[in-house]
Short mmCIF file of C-alpha atoms in Angstrom, two decimals:
data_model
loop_
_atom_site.label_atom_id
_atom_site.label_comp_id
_atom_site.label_asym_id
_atom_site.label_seq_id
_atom_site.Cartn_x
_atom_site.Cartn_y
_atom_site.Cartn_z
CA UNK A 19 116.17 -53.17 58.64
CA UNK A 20 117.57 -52.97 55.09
CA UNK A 21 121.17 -53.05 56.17
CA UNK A 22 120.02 -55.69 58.40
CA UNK A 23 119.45 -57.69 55.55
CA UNK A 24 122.53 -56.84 53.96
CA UNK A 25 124.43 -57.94 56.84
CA UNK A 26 122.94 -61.10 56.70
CA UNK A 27 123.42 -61.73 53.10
CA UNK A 28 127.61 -60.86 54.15
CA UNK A 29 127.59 -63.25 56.37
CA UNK A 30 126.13 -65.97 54.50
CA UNK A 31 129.26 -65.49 52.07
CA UNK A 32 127.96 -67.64 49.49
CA UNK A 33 127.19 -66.28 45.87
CA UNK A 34 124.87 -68.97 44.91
CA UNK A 35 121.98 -68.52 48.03
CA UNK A 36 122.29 -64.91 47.36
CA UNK A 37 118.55 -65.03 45.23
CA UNK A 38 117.03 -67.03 48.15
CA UNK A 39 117.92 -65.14 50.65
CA UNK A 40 116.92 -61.56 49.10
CA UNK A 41 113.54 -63.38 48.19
CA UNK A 42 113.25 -64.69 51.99
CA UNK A 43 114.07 -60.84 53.10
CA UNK A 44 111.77 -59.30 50.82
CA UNK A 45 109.07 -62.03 52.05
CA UNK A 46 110.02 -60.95 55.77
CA UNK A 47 110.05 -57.42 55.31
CA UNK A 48 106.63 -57.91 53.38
CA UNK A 49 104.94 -59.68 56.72
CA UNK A 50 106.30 -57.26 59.33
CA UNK A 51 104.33 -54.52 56.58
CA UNK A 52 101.68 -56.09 56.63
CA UNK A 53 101.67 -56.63 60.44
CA UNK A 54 102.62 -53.21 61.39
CA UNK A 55 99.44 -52.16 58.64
CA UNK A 56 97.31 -54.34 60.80
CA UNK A 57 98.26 -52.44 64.27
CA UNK A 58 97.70 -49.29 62.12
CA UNK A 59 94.19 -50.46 61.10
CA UNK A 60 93.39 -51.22 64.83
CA UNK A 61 94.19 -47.77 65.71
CA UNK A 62 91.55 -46.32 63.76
CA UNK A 63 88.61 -45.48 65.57
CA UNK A 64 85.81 -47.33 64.81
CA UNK A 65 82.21 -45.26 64.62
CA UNK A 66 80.15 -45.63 67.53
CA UNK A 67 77.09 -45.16 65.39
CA UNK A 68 75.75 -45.02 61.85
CA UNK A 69 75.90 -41.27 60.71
CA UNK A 70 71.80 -40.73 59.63
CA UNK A 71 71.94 -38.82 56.55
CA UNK A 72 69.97 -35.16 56.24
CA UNK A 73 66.22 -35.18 54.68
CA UNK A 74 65.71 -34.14 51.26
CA UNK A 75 64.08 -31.23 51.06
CA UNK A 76 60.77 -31.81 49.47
CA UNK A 77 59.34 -29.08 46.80
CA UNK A 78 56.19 -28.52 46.25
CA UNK A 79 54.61 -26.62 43.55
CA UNK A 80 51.37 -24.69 43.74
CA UNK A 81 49.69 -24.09 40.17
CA UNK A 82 47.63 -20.82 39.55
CA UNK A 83 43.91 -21.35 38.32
CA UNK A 84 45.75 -20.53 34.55
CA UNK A 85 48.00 -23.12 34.57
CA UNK A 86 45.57 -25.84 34.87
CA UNK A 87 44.36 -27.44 31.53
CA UNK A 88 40.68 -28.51 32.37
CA UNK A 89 39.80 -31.27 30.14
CA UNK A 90 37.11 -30.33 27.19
CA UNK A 91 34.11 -32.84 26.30
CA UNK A 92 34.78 -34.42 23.07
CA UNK A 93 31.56 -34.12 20.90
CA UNK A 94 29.82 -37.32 20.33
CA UNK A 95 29.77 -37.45 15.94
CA UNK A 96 26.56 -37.89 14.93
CA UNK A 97 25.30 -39.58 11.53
CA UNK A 98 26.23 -37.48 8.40
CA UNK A 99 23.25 -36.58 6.64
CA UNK A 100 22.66 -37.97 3.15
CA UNK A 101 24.07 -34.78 0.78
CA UNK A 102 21.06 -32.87 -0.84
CA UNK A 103 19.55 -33.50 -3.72
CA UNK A 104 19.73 -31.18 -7.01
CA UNK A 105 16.97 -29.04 -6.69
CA UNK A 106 15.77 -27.91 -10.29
CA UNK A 107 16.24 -23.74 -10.58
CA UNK A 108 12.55 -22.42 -10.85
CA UNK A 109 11.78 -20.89 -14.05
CA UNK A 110 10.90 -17.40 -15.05
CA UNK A 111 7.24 -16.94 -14.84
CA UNK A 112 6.66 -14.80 -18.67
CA UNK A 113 4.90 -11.06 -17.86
CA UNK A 114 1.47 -10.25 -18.92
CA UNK A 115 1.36 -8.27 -22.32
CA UNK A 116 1.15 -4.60 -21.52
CA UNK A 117 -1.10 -4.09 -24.52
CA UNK A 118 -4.40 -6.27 -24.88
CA UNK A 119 -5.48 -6.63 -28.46
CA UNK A 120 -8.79 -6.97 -29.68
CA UNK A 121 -10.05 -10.49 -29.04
CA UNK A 122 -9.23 -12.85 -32.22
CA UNK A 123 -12.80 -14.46 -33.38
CA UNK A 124 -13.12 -18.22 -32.68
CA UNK A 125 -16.54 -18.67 -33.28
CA UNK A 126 -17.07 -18.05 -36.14
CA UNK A 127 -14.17 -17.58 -37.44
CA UNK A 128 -12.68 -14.03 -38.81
CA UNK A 129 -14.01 -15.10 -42.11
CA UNK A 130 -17.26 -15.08 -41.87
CA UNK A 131 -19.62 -13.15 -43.79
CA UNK A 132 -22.26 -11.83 -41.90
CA UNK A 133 -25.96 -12.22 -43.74
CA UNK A 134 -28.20 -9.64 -43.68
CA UNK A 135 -31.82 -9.37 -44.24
CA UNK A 136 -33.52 -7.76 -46.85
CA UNK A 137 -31.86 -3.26 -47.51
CA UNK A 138 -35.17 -2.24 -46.14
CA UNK A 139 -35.09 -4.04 -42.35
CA UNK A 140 -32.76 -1.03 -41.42
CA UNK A 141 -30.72 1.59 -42.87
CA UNK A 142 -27.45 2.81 -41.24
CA UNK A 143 -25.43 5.98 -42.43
CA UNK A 144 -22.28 7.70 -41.21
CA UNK A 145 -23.54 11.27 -39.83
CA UNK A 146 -20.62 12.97 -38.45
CA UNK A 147 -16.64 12.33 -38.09
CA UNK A 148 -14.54 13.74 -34.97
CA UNK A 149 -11.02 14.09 -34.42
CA UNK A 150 -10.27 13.89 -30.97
CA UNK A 151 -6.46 11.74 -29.82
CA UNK A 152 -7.55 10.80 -26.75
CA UNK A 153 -9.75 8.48 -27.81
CA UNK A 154 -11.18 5.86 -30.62
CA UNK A 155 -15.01 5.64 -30.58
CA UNK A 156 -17.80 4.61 -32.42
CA UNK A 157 -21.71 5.56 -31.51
CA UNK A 158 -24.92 6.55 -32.63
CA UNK A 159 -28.62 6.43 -32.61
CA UNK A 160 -31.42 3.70 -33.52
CA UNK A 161 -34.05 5.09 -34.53
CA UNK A 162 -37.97 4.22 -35.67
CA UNK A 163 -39.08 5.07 -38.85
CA UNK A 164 -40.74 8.63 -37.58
CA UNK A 165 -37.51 9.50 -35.72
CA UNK A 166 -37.86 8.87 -32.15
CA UNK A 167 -35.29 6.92 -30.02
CA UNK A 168 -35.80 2.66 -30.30
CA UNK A 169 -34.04 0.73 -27.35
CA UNK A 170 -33.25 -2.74 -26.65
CA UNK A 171 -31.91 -2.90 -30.33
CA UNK A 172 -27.88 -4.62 -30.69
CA UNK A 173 -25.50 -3.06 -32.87
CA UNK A 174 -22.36 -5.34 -33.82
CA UNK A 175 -19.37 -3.64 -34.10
CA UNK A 176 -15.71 -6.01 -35.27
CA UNK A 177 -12.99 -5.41 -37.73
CA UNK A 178 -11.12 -7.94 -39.78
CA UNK A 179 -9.22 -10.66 -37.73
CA UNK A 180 -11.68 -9.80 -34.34
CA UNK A 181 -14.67 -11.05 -32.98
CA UNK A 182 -15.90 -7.27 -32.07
CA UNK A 183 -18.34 -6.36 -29.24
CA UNK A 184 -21.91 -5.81 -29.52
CA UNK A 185 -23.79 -2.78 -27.51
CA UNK A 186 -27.06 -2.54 -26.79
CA UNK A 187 -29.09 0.71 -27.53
CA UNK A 188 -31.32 2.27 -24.90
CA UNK A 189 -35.02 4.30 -24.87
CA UNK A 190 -33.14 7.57 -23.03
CA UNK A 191 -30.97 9.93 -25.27
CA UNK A 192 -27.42 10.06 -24.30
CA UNK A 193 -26.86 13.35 -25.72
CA UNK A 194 -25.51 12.22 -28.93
CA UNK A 195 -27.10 9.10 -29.27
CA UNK A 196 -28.24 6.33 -27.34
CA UNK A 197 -25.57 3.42 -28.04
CA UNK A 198 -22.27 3.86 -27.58
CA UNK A 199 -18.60 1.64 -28.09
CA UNK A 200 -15.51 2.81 -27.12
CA UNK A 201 -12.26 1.05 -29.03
CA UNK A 202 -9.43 2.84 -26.98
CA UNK A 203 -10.02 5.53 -24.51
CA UNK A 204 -6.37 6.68 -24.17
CA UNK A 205 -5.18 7.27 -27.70
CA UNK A 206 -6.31 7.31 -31.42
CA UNK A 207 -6.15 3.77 -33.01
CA UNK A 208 -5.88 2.97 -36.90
CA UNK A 209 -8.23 0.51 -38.31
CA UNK A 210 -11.49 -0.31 -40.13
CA UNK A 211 -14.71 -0.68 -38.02
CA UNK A 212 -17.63 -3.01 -39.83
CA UNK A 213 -20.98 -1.78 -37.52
CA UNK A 214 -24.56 -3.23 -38.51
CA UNK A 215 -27.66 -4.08 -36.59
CA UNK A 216 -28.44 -7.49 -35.95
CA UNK A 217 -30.95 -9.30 -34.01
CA UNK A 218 -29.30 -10.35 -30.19
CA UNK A 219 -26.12 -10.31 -28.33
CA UNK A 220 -23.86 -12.36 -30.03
CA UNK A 221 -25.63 -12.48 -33.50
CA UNK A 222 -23.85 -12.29 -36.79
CA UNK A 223 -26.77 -12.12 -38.88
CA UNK A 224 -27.49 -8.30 -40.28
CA UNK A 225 -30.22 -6.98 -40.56
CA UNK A 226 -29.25 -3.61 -41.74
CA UNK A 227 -26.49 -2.99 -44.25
CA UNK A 228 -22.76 -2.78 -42.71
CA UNK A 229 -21.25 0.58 -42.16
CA UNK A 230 -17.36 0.64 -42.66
CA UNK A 231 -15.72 3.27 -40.18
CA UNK A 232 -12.25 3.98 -40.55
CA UNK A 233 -10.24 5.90 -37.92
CA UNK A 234 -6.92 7.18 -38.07
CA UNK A 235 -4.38 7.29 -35.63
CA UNK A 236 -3.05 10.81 -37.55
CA UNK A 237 -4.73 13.68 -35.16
CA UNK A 238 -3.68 16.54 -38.01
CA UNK A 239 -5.76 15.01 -40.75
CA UNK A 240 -7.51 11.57 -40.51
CA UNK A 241 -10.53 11.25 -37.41
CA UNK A 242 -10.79 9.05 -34.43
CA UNK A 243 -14.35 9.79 -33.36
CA UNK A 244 -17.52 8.22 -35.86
CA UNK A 245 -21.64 8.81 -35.28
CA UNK A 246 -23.46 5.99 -37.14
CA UNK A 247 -27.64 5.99 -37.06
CA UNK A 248 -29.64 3.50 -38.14
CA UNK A 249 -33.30 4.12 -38.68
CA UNK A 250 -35.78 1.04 -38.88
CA UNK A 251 -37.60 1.11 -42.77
#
């Protein structure tokens, strides 16, 4: 078809249409392409019917009891208490003394001078002196004026700084006397016992002259144990 073309253009002879007729070939050649692409299309067979595309396959996935998160109850928040109060520590309770002194006198006071009635009321006199360290005692005998036993008579018995206790003197001998006052009955005490005879429980008026004791708590030489009688005059 090309040398067609060519021929043509020789024929023509002229120089000057030579650019309008290559343009008008080229334009020819470019229809009978385009016409023989149309008789090509044509010949294509056309689909009957629209292909239908293949299912997706669908997956499914089966969780085991472990996988599966089970939701946990959020506690409701309650009110905050208020914070505690300071609590003061408790304080030591103090122990009881282990050792109980003699009571201190109150009334009347450790000063006072006990009166006593006139020598011949009653006379008292030291008789015998013990030693014995397991105990500090002071007893004795009242006696009447011919030498039997006299109860229901008080004997005061104190040392300086103490009230003292008073004992009271029976009718019945108790084999070394009949009155009877024991300072310490576990060990041998030091001091300076002031004994008379006065007229009740309680009294501080003598009526006999006042016997000092003294007691030692040295078992090798001094004495813990002291027999006082006092015989009415």
């Amino acid at each position: 078809m090309i040398q067609r073309v060519k021929n043509f253009a020789g024929t023509m002879g002229s120089t000057r249409l030579q650019p309008v007729i290559i343009v008008a070939a080229l334009t020819l050649v470019a229809a009978m392409l385009a016409c023989s692409g149309g008789t090509l299309l044509g010949r294509k067979a056309q689909p009957t019917s629209t292909p239908t595309k293949a299912p997706r396959p669908i997956w499914t996935v089966t969780l085991t009891p472990a996988h599966i998160l089970m939701p946990t109850s959020t506690p409701v928040p309650t009110d905050t208490p208020p914070p505690p109060t300071d609590t003061p520590l408790p304080t030591s309770t103090p122990l009881p003394p282990t050792d109980t002194p003699l009571p201190t006198a109150t009334s009347p006071p450790p000063t006072h001078t006990p009166t006593s009635e006139p020598p011949s009321a009653w006379t008292g006199q030291i008789d015998n002196q013990q030693q014995d360290c397991t105990q500090t005692r002071v007893f004795g005998s009242t006696l009447e004026r011919d030498g039997t036993l006299l109860g229901d008579i008080w004997v005061h018995l104190w040392t300086d700084g103490s009230e003292g206790v008073w004992a009271r003197s029976l009718g019945t001998d108790l084999g070394t006397g009949n009155w009877d006052i024991v300072i310490d009955d576990a060990q041998a005490r030091e001091g300076v016992w002031h004994v008379c005879v006065v007229p009740s429980q309680g009294s501080w008026d003598c009526i006999s002259n006042i016997v000092d004791a003294a007691t030692s708590s040295d078992c090798n030489t001094g004495t813990q144990v002291v027999h006082i009688t006092f015989r009415k005059q």
